Coordinates of C-alpha atoms and ligand atoms in Angstrom, one line a residue:
M1 CA -121.1 -81.2 -29.1
R2 CA -124.3 -80.1 -27.6
N3 CA -126.3 -81.9 -30.2
T4 CA -124.5 -85.1 -29.4
T5 CA -125.2 -84.8 -25.7
Q6 CA -128.8 -84.1 -26.4
H7 CA -129.0 -87.0 -28.7
R8 CA -127.5 -89.3 -26.1
H9 CA -130.0 -88.0 -23.5
R10 CA -132.9 -88.7 -25.6
C11 CA -131.7 -92.1 -26.6
D12 CA -133.3 -94.2 -24.0
H13 CA -136.1 -95.3 -26.4
L14 CA -134.7 -97.9 -28.7
V15 CA -136.9 -97.3 -31.8
F16 CA -136.4 -93.6 -31.5
C17 CA -132.6 -93.9 -31.2
F18 CA -132.5 -96.1 -34.3
F19 CA -134.5 -93.4 -36.1
I20 CA -132.1 -90.7 -35.0
S21 CA -129.0 -92.6 -35.8
S22 CA -130.3 -93.5 -39.3
I23 CA -130.8 -89.8 -40.0
F24 CA -127.5 -88.6 -38.7
F25 CA -125.3 -91.6 -39.3
P26 CA -126.7 -93.3 -42.4
V27 CA -123.7 -95.8 -42.4
L28 CA -125.0 -97.2 -39.1
A29 CA -128.2 -98.1 -40.8
M30 CA -126.1 -100.6 -42.8
S31 CA -125.3 -102.6 -39.7
P32 CA -127.7 -105.4 -40.5
G33 CA -124.9 -106.3 -43.1
V34 CA -127.3 -106.7 -46.0
I35 CA -128.6 -104.7 -48.9
T36 CA -132.3 -104.6 -49.3
T37 CA -134.8 -102.5 -51.2
T38 CA -134.6 -99.9 -48.4
H39 CA -130.9 -100.3 -47.5
S40 CA -128.9 -99.3 -50.5
L41 CA -125.2 -98.5 -50.8
T42 CA -124.0 -95.1 -52.1
R43 CA -120.4 -93.9 -52.7
D44 CA -119.1 -93.6 -49.1
Q45 CA -120.8 -96.7 -47.7
T46 CA -119.6 -100.2 -47.6
L47 CA -120.9 -103.6 -46.7
V48 CA -118.6 -105.7 -44.4
S49 CA -118.7 -109.4 -44.1
G50 CA -119.7 -111.1 -40.8
G51 CA -116.2 -112.0 -39.8
D52 CA -114.6 -108.7 -41.0
N53 CA -112.6 -110.5 -43.8
F54 CA -114.0 -108.6 -46.8
E55 CA -115.6 -105.3 -47.7
L56 CA -117.8 -104.4 -50.6
G57 CA -118.2 -100.9 -51.9
F58 CA -117.6 -98.3 -54.6
F59 CA -114.1 -97.7 -55.9
N60 CA -112.7 -95.7 -58.9
R61 CA -110.0 -96.0 -61.5
S62 CA -109.4 -92.7 -63.3
S63 CA -112.9 -91.3 -63.8
N64 CA -114.7 -94.6 -63.8
W65 CA -116.5 -96.0 -60.8
Y66 CA -117.1 -99.6 -59.9
I67 CA -118.6 -101.9 -57.3
G68 CA -115.9 -104.1 -55.9
I69 CA -114.9 -106.4 -53.1
W70 CA -111.6 -106.1 -51.3
Y71 CA -109.9 -107.4 -48.1
K72 CA -111.1 -105.5 -45.1
N73 CA -107.9 -106.0 -43.1
I74 CA -105.3 -105.3 -45.7
E75 CA -104.4 -101.7 -45.9
Q76 CA -103.1 -101.9 -49.5
R77 CA -106.5 -102.0 -51.3
T78 CA -106.6 -105.3 -53.1
I79 CA -109.7 -105.7 -55.3
V80 CA -110.7 -109.3 -55.7
W81 CA -114.0 -108.9 -57.6
V82 CA -115.6 -106.3 -59.7
A83 CA -119.4 -106.3 -60.4
N84 CA -119.6 -103.9 -63.4
R85 CA -116.2 -104.3 -64.9
D86 CA -117.4 -103.9 -68.4
S87 CA -120.0 -101.2 -67.7
P88 CA -118.4 -98.6 -65.4
L89 CA -120.3 -95.7 -63.8
R90 CA -119.2 -92.4 -65.3
S91 CA -119.7 -90.6 -62.0
S92 CA -119.4 -91.4 -58.4
S93 CA -123.1 -90.9 -57.8
G94 CA -124.4 -94.4 -58.1
T95 CA -126.6 -96.6 -56.0
F96 CA -126.2 -100.3 -55.3
T97 CA -129.5 -101.6 -54.4
I98 CA -132.2 -104.3 -54.7
G99 CA -134.7 -103.5 -57.4
P100 CA -138.2 -103.3 -55.8
D101 CA -139.8 -104.7 -59.0
D102 CA -137.6 -107.7 -59.7
G103 CA -135.7 -108.5 -56.5
N104 CA -132.3 -108.4 -58.3
L105 CA -129.2 -106.5 -57.3
H106 CA -128.8 -103.4 -59.4
L107 CA -126.2 -100.7 -59.9
L108 CA -128.0 -97.5 -60.7
D109 CA -126.4 -94.5 -62.3
E110 CA -127.1 -90.9 -61.3
T111 CA -130.3 -90.9 -63.4
G112 CA -131.5 -94.0 -61.7
E113 CA -131.0 -96.2 -64.7
S114 CA -129.7 -99.8 -64.1
I115 CA -126.2 -100.2 -65.7
W116 CA -125.6 -103.6 -64.2
S117 CA -127.8 -106.3 -62.6
T118 CA -127.8 -109.9 -61.4
N119 CA -130.2 -110.8 -64.2
Q120 CA -132.0 -113.6 -62.3
S121 CA -135.7 -114.3 -62.7
R122 CA -138.0 -112.2 -60.6
A123 CA -138.0 -112.9 -56.9
E124 CA -139.6 -111.3 -53.9
N125 CA -138.2 -110.4 -50.5
T126 CA -134.6 -110.7 -51.5
V127 CA -131.5 -109.5 -49.7
A128 CA -127.8 -109.3 -50.7
E129 CA -125.2 -110.3 -48.2
L130 CA -121.4 -110.3 -48.3
L131 CA -120.1 -113.6 -46.8
D132 CA -116.8 -113.9 -45.0
T133 CA -115.4 -115.9 -47.9
G134 CA -115.7 -112.8 -50.2
N135 CA -118.8 -114.1 -51.9
V136 CA -121.7 -111.7 -52.3
I137 CA -124.9 -113.6 -52.5
L138 CA -128.5 -112.8 -53.4
R139 CA -131.0 -114.8 -51.3
Q140 CA -134.6 -114.9 -50.1
E141 CA -134.7 -113.0 -46.8
N142 CA -135.4 -116.0 -44.6
D143 CA -133.5 -118.6 -46.5
K144 CA -129.8 -119.0 -45.7
N145 CA -129.3 -122.4 -47.4
P146 CA -126.5 -122.0 -49.8
E147 CA -128.2 -124.5 -52.2
N148 CA -131.0 -121.9 -52.6
Y149 CA -128.9 -118.8 -53.3
L150 CA -130.5 -117.0 -56.2
W151 CA -127.2 -115.6 -57.4
Q152 CA -123.6 -115.5 -56.1
S153 CA -120.5 -113.5 -57.2
F154 CA -118.4 -116.7 -56.9
D155 CA -120.2 -117.9 -60.1
Y156 CA -119.0 -114.8 -62.0
P157 CA -115.3 -114.5 -61.1
T158 CA -113.3 -111.6 -62.5
N159 CA -109.5 -111.9 -62.4
T160 CA -109.1 -113.6 -59.0
L161 CA -109.8 -117.1 -57.7
L162 CA -110.3 -117.0 -53.9
P163 CA -110.3 -120.0 -51.6
G164 CA -113.5 -122.0 -52.1
M165 CA -114.3 -120.6 -55.5
K166 CA -114.8 -123.1 -58.3
L167 CA -112.9 -122.8 -61.6
G168 CA -114.8 -124.9 -64.1
W169 CA -118.1 -126.3 -65.2
D170 CA -121.5 -126.8 -63.6
S171 CA -123.8 -128.6 -66.0
K172 CA -126.9 -128.2 -63.9
K173 CA -126.5 -124.4 -63.7
G174 CA -125.1 -124.2 -67.2
L175 CA -122.1 -122.3 -65.9
N176 CA -118.5 -122.2 -67.0
R177 CA -116.5 -120.2 -64.4
Y178 CA -113.1 -118.9 -65.3
I179 CA -110.9 -115.9 -64.6
T180 CA -110.1 -113.1 -67.0
S181 CA -107.4 -110.4 -66.6
W182 CA -108.0 -106.7 -66.1
K183 CA -107.2 -104.7 -69.2
N184 CA -104.5 -102.9 -67.2
L185 CA -103.7 -101.5 -63.8
D186 CA -106.2 -98.7 -64.3
D187 CA -108.9 -100.5 -66.1
P188 CA -110.7 -103.6 -64.6
S189 CA -112.6 -104.3 -67.8
S190 CA -112.1 -107.7 -69.3
G191 CA -108.6 -108.0 -70.7
D192 CA -107.1 -110.5 -73.2
F193 CA -105.9 -113.2 -70.8
S194 CA -108.0 -115.9 -69.3
F195 CA -107.4 -119.2 -67.4
Q196 CA -110.2 -121.6 -68.3
L197 CA -110.8 -125.3 -67.7
D198 CA -111.3 -127.5 -70.8
I199 CA -113.5 -130.4 -69.7
N200 CA -112.9 -132.5 -72.8
G201 CA -110.8 -135.6 -72.7
F202 CA -108.7 -135.6 -69.6
P203 CA -109.5 -132.1 -68.3
E204 CA -106.8 -129.4 -67.9
I205 CA -106.7 -125.7 -67.7
Y206 CA -105.5 -123.3 -70.4
L207 CA -104.0 -119.9 -70.1
R208 CA -104.9 -118.0 -73.2
K209 CA -104.4 -114.7 -74.9
K210 CA -107.7 -114.2 -76.6
Q211 CA -108.0 -117.6 -78.4
M212 CA -104.3 -118.4 -78.5
I213 CA -103.1 -120.9 -75.9
L214 CA -100.0 -119.7 -74.0
Y215 CA -99.7 -122.4 -71.3
R216 CA -101.5 -125.5 -70.1
S217 CA -101.6 -126.8 -66.6
G218 CA -101.6 -130.4 -67.7
P219 CA -104.4 -132.8 -66.5
W220 CA -105.1 -133.5 -62.8
N221 CA -103.3 -136.7 -61.9
G222 CA -104.9 -137.3 -58.5
L223 CA -102.3 -135.3 -56.6
R224 CA -101.7 -132.2 -58.7
F225 CA -101.8 -130.8 -62.2
S226 CA -99.3 -132.8 -64.3
G227 CA -97.5 -129.6 -65.3
V228 CA -97.4 -128.0 -61.8
P229 CA -95.0 -130.0 -59.7
E230 CA -95.0 -127.2 -57.1
M231 CA -98.5 -128.0 -55.9
K232 CA -97.2 -129.1 -52.6
S233 CA -97.9 -126.9 -49.7
T234 CA -98.8 -126.9 -46.0
F235 CA -100.8 -123.7 -46.5
F236 CA -103.3 -125.0 -49.1
S237 CA -105.3 -128.0 -50.0
F238 CA -106.2 -128.4 -53.6
L239 CA -109.4 -130.0 -54.9
F240 CA -110.3 -131.4 -58.3
V241 CA -113.8 -132.7 -58.8
N242 CA -114.9 -134.5 -61.9
N243 CA -118.3 -136.0 -62.0
P244 CA -121.3 -135.8 -64.5
D245 CA -122.6 -132.7 -62.8
E246 CA -119.5 -130.7 -62.2
V247 CA -115.8 -130.5 -63.3
Y248 CA -113.9 -127.9 -61.3
Y249 CA -110.7 -127.0 -59.6
S250 CA -110.7 -125.3 -56.2
F251 CA -108.3 -124.6 -53.3
Y252 CA -108.7 -124.1 -49.6
L253 CA -106.5 -122.7 -46.9
N254 CA -105.4 -124.9 -44.1
N255 CA -104.7 -121.9 -41.9
Q256 CA -107.6 -119.4 -41.9
S257 CA -105.3 -116.5 -41.0
V258 CA -103.3 -116.8 -44.2
Y259 CA -104.6 -114.9 -47.3
S260 CA -104.0 -116.4 -50.7
K261 CA -105.4 -115.9 -54.2
L262 CA -104.8 -117.0 -57.8
V263 CA -104.8 -114.1 -60.3
V264 CA -104.5 -113.9 -64.0
Q265 CA -102.7 -110.6 -64.5
Y266 CA -103.0 -108.1 -67.3
S267 CA -99.4 -108.9 -68.2
G268 CA -100.5 -112.4 -69.1
E269 CA -99.0 -114.3 -66.2
L270 CA -100.8 -116.5 -63.7
H271 CA -99.8 -115.8 -60.1
R272 CA -100.6 -117.4 -56.8
Y273 CA -100.0 -114.7 -54.1
T274 CA -99.9 -115.0 -50.4
W275 CA -100.1 -112.1 -48.0
N276 CA -97.1 -111.5 -45.9
P277 CA -98.3 -109.7 -42.8
T278 CA -94.7 -108.8 -41.7
T279 CA -93.8 -106.9 -44.9
K280 CA -97.4 -106.0 -45.6
S281 CA -97.2 -107.0 -49.2
W282 CA -98.3 -109.8 -51.5
S283 CA -95.6 -112.3 -52.4
T284 CA -95.6 -114.6 -55.4
F285 CA -95.9 -118.2 -54.2
W286 CA -96.0 -119.6 -57.7
Y287 CA -96.4 -118.3 -61.2
A288 CA -96.7 -119.6 -64.8
P289 CA -95.5 -119.6 -67.5
K290 CA -92.2 -119.8 -65.6
D291 CA -89.6 -121.0 -68.1
Q292 CA -89.2 -121.7 -71.8
C293 CA -90.6 -125.3 -71.3
D294 CA -93.8 -123.9 -70.0
R295 CA -94.5 -122.2 -73.3
Y296 CA -97.2 -124.0 -75.1
R297 CA -95.9 -126.5 -77.8
E298 CA -92.4 -125.1 -77.4
C299 CA -90.9 -128.3 -78.9
G300 CA -93.7 -129.1 -81.4
V301 CA -95.2 -132.5 -82.1
Y302 CA -93.4 -135.5 -80.5
G303 CA -90.8 -133.1 -79.0
I304 CA -89.9 -133.0 -75.3
C305 CA -88.8 -129.9 -73.5
D306 CA -86.0 -130.2 -70.9
T307 CA -84.7 -127.0 -69.3
N308 CA -81.5 -128.8 -68.2
A309 CA -80.6 -129.8 -71.8
S310 CA -79.0 -127.7 -74.5
P311 CA -80.8 -127.2 -76.8
I312 CA -83.9 -127.6 -74.6
C313 CA -85.9 -129.5 -77.2
K314 CA -85.3 -133.2 -77.8
C315 CA -87.2 -135.7 -79.9
M316 CA -88.8 -138.7 -78.3
K317 CA -86.9 -141.9 -79.0
G318 CA -87.4 -143.2 -82.6
F319 CA -88.1 -139.6 -83.8
L320 CA -86.0 -137.0 -85.6
P321 CA -86.4 -133.2 -86.0
N322 CA -88.8 -132.1 -88.8
N323 CA -86.6 -129.1 -89.5
P324 CA -83.0 -129.8 -88.5
Q325 CA -81.8 -126.3 -89.4
A326 CA -84.4 -124.5 -87.2
W327 CA -83.7 -127.1 -84.5
S328 CA -79.9 -126.2 -84.6
F329 CA -81.0 -122.6 -84.3
R330 CA -82.9 -123.7 -81.1
D331 CA -86.3 -123.3 -82.6
G332 CA -88.0 -126.6 -81.8
S333 CA -91.5 -125.7 -82.8
A334 CA -91.5 -127.8 -86.0
G335 CA -91.3 -130.9 -83.8
C336 CA -90.3 -134.4 -84.8
F337 CA -91.2 -137.2 -87.2
R338 CA -91.2 -141.0 -86.6
V339 CA -88.3 -142.7 -88.4
N340 CA -89.4 -146.3 -88.4
K341 CA -93.1 -147.0 -89.2
L342 CA -95.4 -148.7 -86.8
N343 CA -96.9 -151.9 -88.0
C344 CA -99.5 -152.1 -85.2
R345 CA -99.3 -155.9 -84.6
D346 CA -95.9 -156.3 -82.9
D347 CA -95.3 -152.7 -81.7
G348 CA -94.1 -152.2 -78.2
F349 CA -93.8 -149.4 -75.7
L350 CA -90.9 -147.3 -74.3
T351 CA -91.1 -145.4 -71.0
L352 CA -90.6 -141.7 -70.5
K353 CA -90.0 -140.9 -66.8
S354 CA -91.1 -137.9 -64.9
V355 CA -92.9 -136.0 -67.7
K356 CA -95.7 -133.5 -67.9
L357 CA -98.4 -135.5 -69.8
P358 CA -99.1 -134.6 -73.4
E359 CA -102.0 -132.3 -74.3
S360 CA -105.1 -134.3 -73.4
G361 CA -108.2 -132.7 -74.7
T362 CA -109.0 -135.7 -77.0
A363 CA -107.6 -138.4 -74.7
F364 CA -109.7 -141.4 -73.5
V365 CA -110.0 -141.8 -69.7
D366 CA -111.2 -144.7 -67.6
M367 CA -110.7 -144.3 -63.8
E368 CA -111.3 -148.0 -63.0
M369 CA -108.9 -149.8 -65.4
S370 CA -105.5 -151.0 -64.3
L371 CA -102.2 -150.1 -66.0
D372 CA -102.0 -153.6 -67.6
Q373 CA -105.5 -153.3 -69.0
C374 CA -104.6 -149.9 -70.2
K375 CA -101.6 -151.2 -72.0
E376 CA -103.7 -154.0 -73.6
M377 CA -106.3 -151.5 -74.8
C378 CA -103.6 -149.3 -76.3
R379 CA -101.8 -152.2 -78.0
K380 CA -105.0 -153.4 -79.7
N381 CA -105.9 -149.9 -81.0
C382 CA -103.6 -149.1 -83.9
S383 CA -104.1 -145.3 -83.5
C384 CA -103.1 -145.4 -79.8
R385 CA -99.8 -143.4 -79.4
G386 CA -99.4 -143.8 -75.7
Y387 CA -101.0 -144.5 -72.3
T388 CA -100.5 -144.0 -68.6
N389 CA -102.3 -144.1 -65.2
A390 CA -105.0 -141.5 -64.7
N391 CA -104.4 -141.2 -61.0
I392 CA -100.9 -141.6 -59.6
S393 CA -101.8 -141.5 -55.9
R394 CA -101.4 -144.8 -54.0
G395 CA -99.3 -146.6 -56.6
G396 CA -101.5 -145.6 -59.6
T397 CA -104.9 -146.4 -60.9
G398 CA -107.0 -145.7 -64.0
C399 CA -106.1 -145.4 -67.6
V400 CA -105.6 -142.6 -70.1
I401 CA -105.0 -143.3 -73.8
W402 CA -103.8 -140.9 -76.5
A403 CA -104.9 -141.7 -80.0
E404 CA -103.6 -138.5 -81.6
D405 CA -100.3 -136.8 -82.1
L406 CA -98.5 -136.0 -78.9
Y407 CA -97.8 -132.3 -78.0
D408 CA -96.4 -130.2 -75.2
M409 CA -94.5 -132.6 -73.0
R410 CA -91.7 -131.6 -70.7
L411 CA -89.3 -133.5 -68.5
Y412 CA -89.0 -132.9 -64.7
A413 CA -86.3 -133.9 -62.4
A414 CA -87.4 -137.2 -60.9
A415 CA -87.9 -135.9 -57.4
E416 CA -89.7 -132.8 -58.6
G417 CA -92.8 -134.1 -60.4
G418 CA -94.2 -135.6 -63.5
Q419 CA -95.1 -139.2 -64.1
D420 CA -94.2 -142.2 -66.2
F421 CA -95.6 -142.2 -69.7
Y422 CA -95.6 -145.1 -72.1
F423 CA -95.4 -144.5 -75.9
R424 CA -95.8 -146.7 -78.8
V425 CA -92.8 -147.6 -81.0
P426 CA -92.2 -150.3 -83.7
A427 CA -90.6 -153.5 -82.5
S428 CA -87.3 -152.4 -84.2
D429 CA -87.0 -149.4 -81.9
L430 CA -87.6 -151.3 -78.7
G431 CA -83.9 -151.7 -77.9
M432 CA -83.3 -147.9 -78.0
Ligands
NAG1 C1 -110.3 -91.5 -58.1 O1 -110.9 -90.3 -58.4 C2 -110.2 -89.2 -57.8 C3 -110.9 -87.9 -58.1 O2 -112.3 -88.1 -58.0 C4 -108.8 -89.1 -58.3 O3 -108.0 -88.1 -57.6 C5 -108.1 -90.4 -58.0 O4 -106.8 -90.5 -58.6 C6 -108.9 -91.6 -58.6 N1 -108.3 -92.9 -58.2 C7 -107.7 -93.7 -59.1 C8 -107.1 -94.9 -58.5 O5 -107.8 -93.6 -60.3
NAG2 C1 -128.0 -108.7 -68.0 O1 -128.7 -108.9 -69.2 C2 -128.5 -107.8 -70.1 C3 -129.4 -108.0 -71.3 O2 -129.4 -109.4 -71.7 C4 -127.0 -107.8 -70.5 O3 -126.8 -106.7 -71.4 C5 -126.2 -107.5 -69.3 O4 -124.8 -107.6 -69.6 C6 -126.5 -108.6 -68.3 N1 -125.8 -108.3 -67.0 C7 -125.0 -109.2 -66.4 C8 -124.4 -108.7 -65.1 O5 -124.9 -110.3 -66.7
NAG3 C1 -107.1 -140.9 -56.9 O1 -106.8 -142.0 -56.0 C2 -107.0 -141.7 -54.6 C3 -106.6 -143.0 -53.9 O2 -107.2 -144.1 -54.4 C4 -108.4 -141.3 -54.4 O3 -108.6 -141.0 -53.0 C5 -108.7 -140.1 -55.2 O4 -110.1 -139.7 -55.1 C6 -108.5 -140.4 -56.7 N1 -108.6 -139.1 -57.4 C7 -109.3 -139.1 -58.5 C8 -109.4 -137.7 -59.2 O5 -110.0 -140.0 -59.0
NAG4 C1 -101.5 -119.5 -39.1 O1 -100.9 -118.4 -39.8 C2 -100.6 -117.3 -38.9 C3 -100.2 -116.1 -39.7 O2 -99.2 -116.5 -40.6 C4 -99.5 -117.8 -37.9 O3 -99.2 -116.7 -37.0 C5 -100.0 -119.0 -37.1 O4 -99.0 -119.5 -36.3 C6 -100.5 -120.1 -38.1 N1 -101.2 -121.1 -37.4 C7 -100.9 -122.4 -37.5 C8 -101.7 -123.4 -36.7 O5 -100.0 -122.8 -38.3
NAG5 C1 -108.9 -146.2 -80.7 O1 -109.0 -145.3 -79.6 C2 -109.6 -144.0 -79.9 C3 -109.4 -143.2 -78.7 O2 -110.0 -143.8 -77.6 C4 -111.0 -144.2 -80.3 O3 -111.6 -143.0 -80.7 C5 -111.1 -145.2 -81.5 O4 -112.4 -145.5 -81.8 C6 -110.3 -146.5 -81.2 N1 -110.2 -147.3 -82.3 C7 -110.5 -148.6 -82.3 C8 -110.4 -149.4 -83.6 O5 -110.9 -149.2 -81.3

């Protein structure tokens, strides 16, 4: 107590007081809110974002130590990002600092060796800062322009997509951002499950176990992903950007005091959580795969999945099951074959209402064409199997054409979601 009193007495000289407090209270020395070559983080110190939303520091799982980011105001520690997920510290005596030689962020082990770094080209006078969005950035000391960040954690997501993070491609930076599950609850290292945007054709997002596809979101139809009818909410706004420089999905919160995150779990499910401040717990707002029809290619080629039907797999009109016995045992994965051949010249189209669009990685897309032009283009091309609008908002615009076999469609209740899809049949099947 006497010391404290003395300390207070002597503290009428600003520089001296700062000196004293940085000796006795090293945490206070962190108050500039940045990491520099001289302000490092060690085990019991954290970096807090400007608006107190997020905190960055050391955490452990079993005997391994990591640098992570979590919500500052949520008691139940919720890790949203891990720096060194695949190269853990073996002891708690590490240092998170800026390397004096290269200006990068480094995690040093107890011997002072760098076990993780931001790997950017050499820069001088850099500082690392935790933004209130949960993004830790490396920038030039006097340059706060986001365009000039040297590195940012939002470009290297772990298992969590936070509001404002981009899931997808940036061709200028050569980045493909996607989320990958933890190995298990006690191990944040890269697990088997990932949720990754495929920019080919009509872009959509795939949930995979290693290379195996488990679920697809369906392509963005201007309002939502074709296979996620639940994307209606007053809490969030969803964004899908597709231009020559970038293709990405992102979400934003309309109410800044709501917390929400999209996580690919080690169990293999994709969950959107929102924080319930009353129960002090995360509740699942949405998840996938949710039912049998969400399972990838559940009904095989030219099959359509309908959770309200029994069996749930049906063939498109003009098609019959490839394997009737398996079909009767409710295994639809062998799909369906076309009964009457197409002859190209006088084929027509039937309409499927309220469907999740077929797998679209090889589809042709034109955002300007009308539905009539789209139909004409499909009719003239003998390999075209079906077409529809690329954007269903405001009555529908644009054109998507499928010139390969159709997979992974499902029916939705009309009010629920989906869109009309037009598929090619021979003239003889038109009356069906
Ligand atoms: C972190 O390490 C301590 C011992 O240093 C241990 O008691 C604790 O269980 C560990 N925490 C987790 C989540 O593994
Ligand atoms: C940095 O580069 C080294 C060597 O290429 C690599 O082993 C390490 O994983 C990289 N670290 C990060 C964080 O990308
Ligand atoms: C879809 O159409 C709407 C209305 O015309 C437009 O505002 C939106 O940008 C379009 N979306 C895409 C992805 O082209
Ligand atoms: C925003 O969310 C908070 C917490 O759920 C709630 O108390 C508040 O009323 C909401 N504000 C608006 C404008 O909806
Ligand atoms: C038919 O459409 C497909 C997909 O757009 C395209 O690859 C193919 O070249 C087209 N064929 C003809 C004859 O136009």
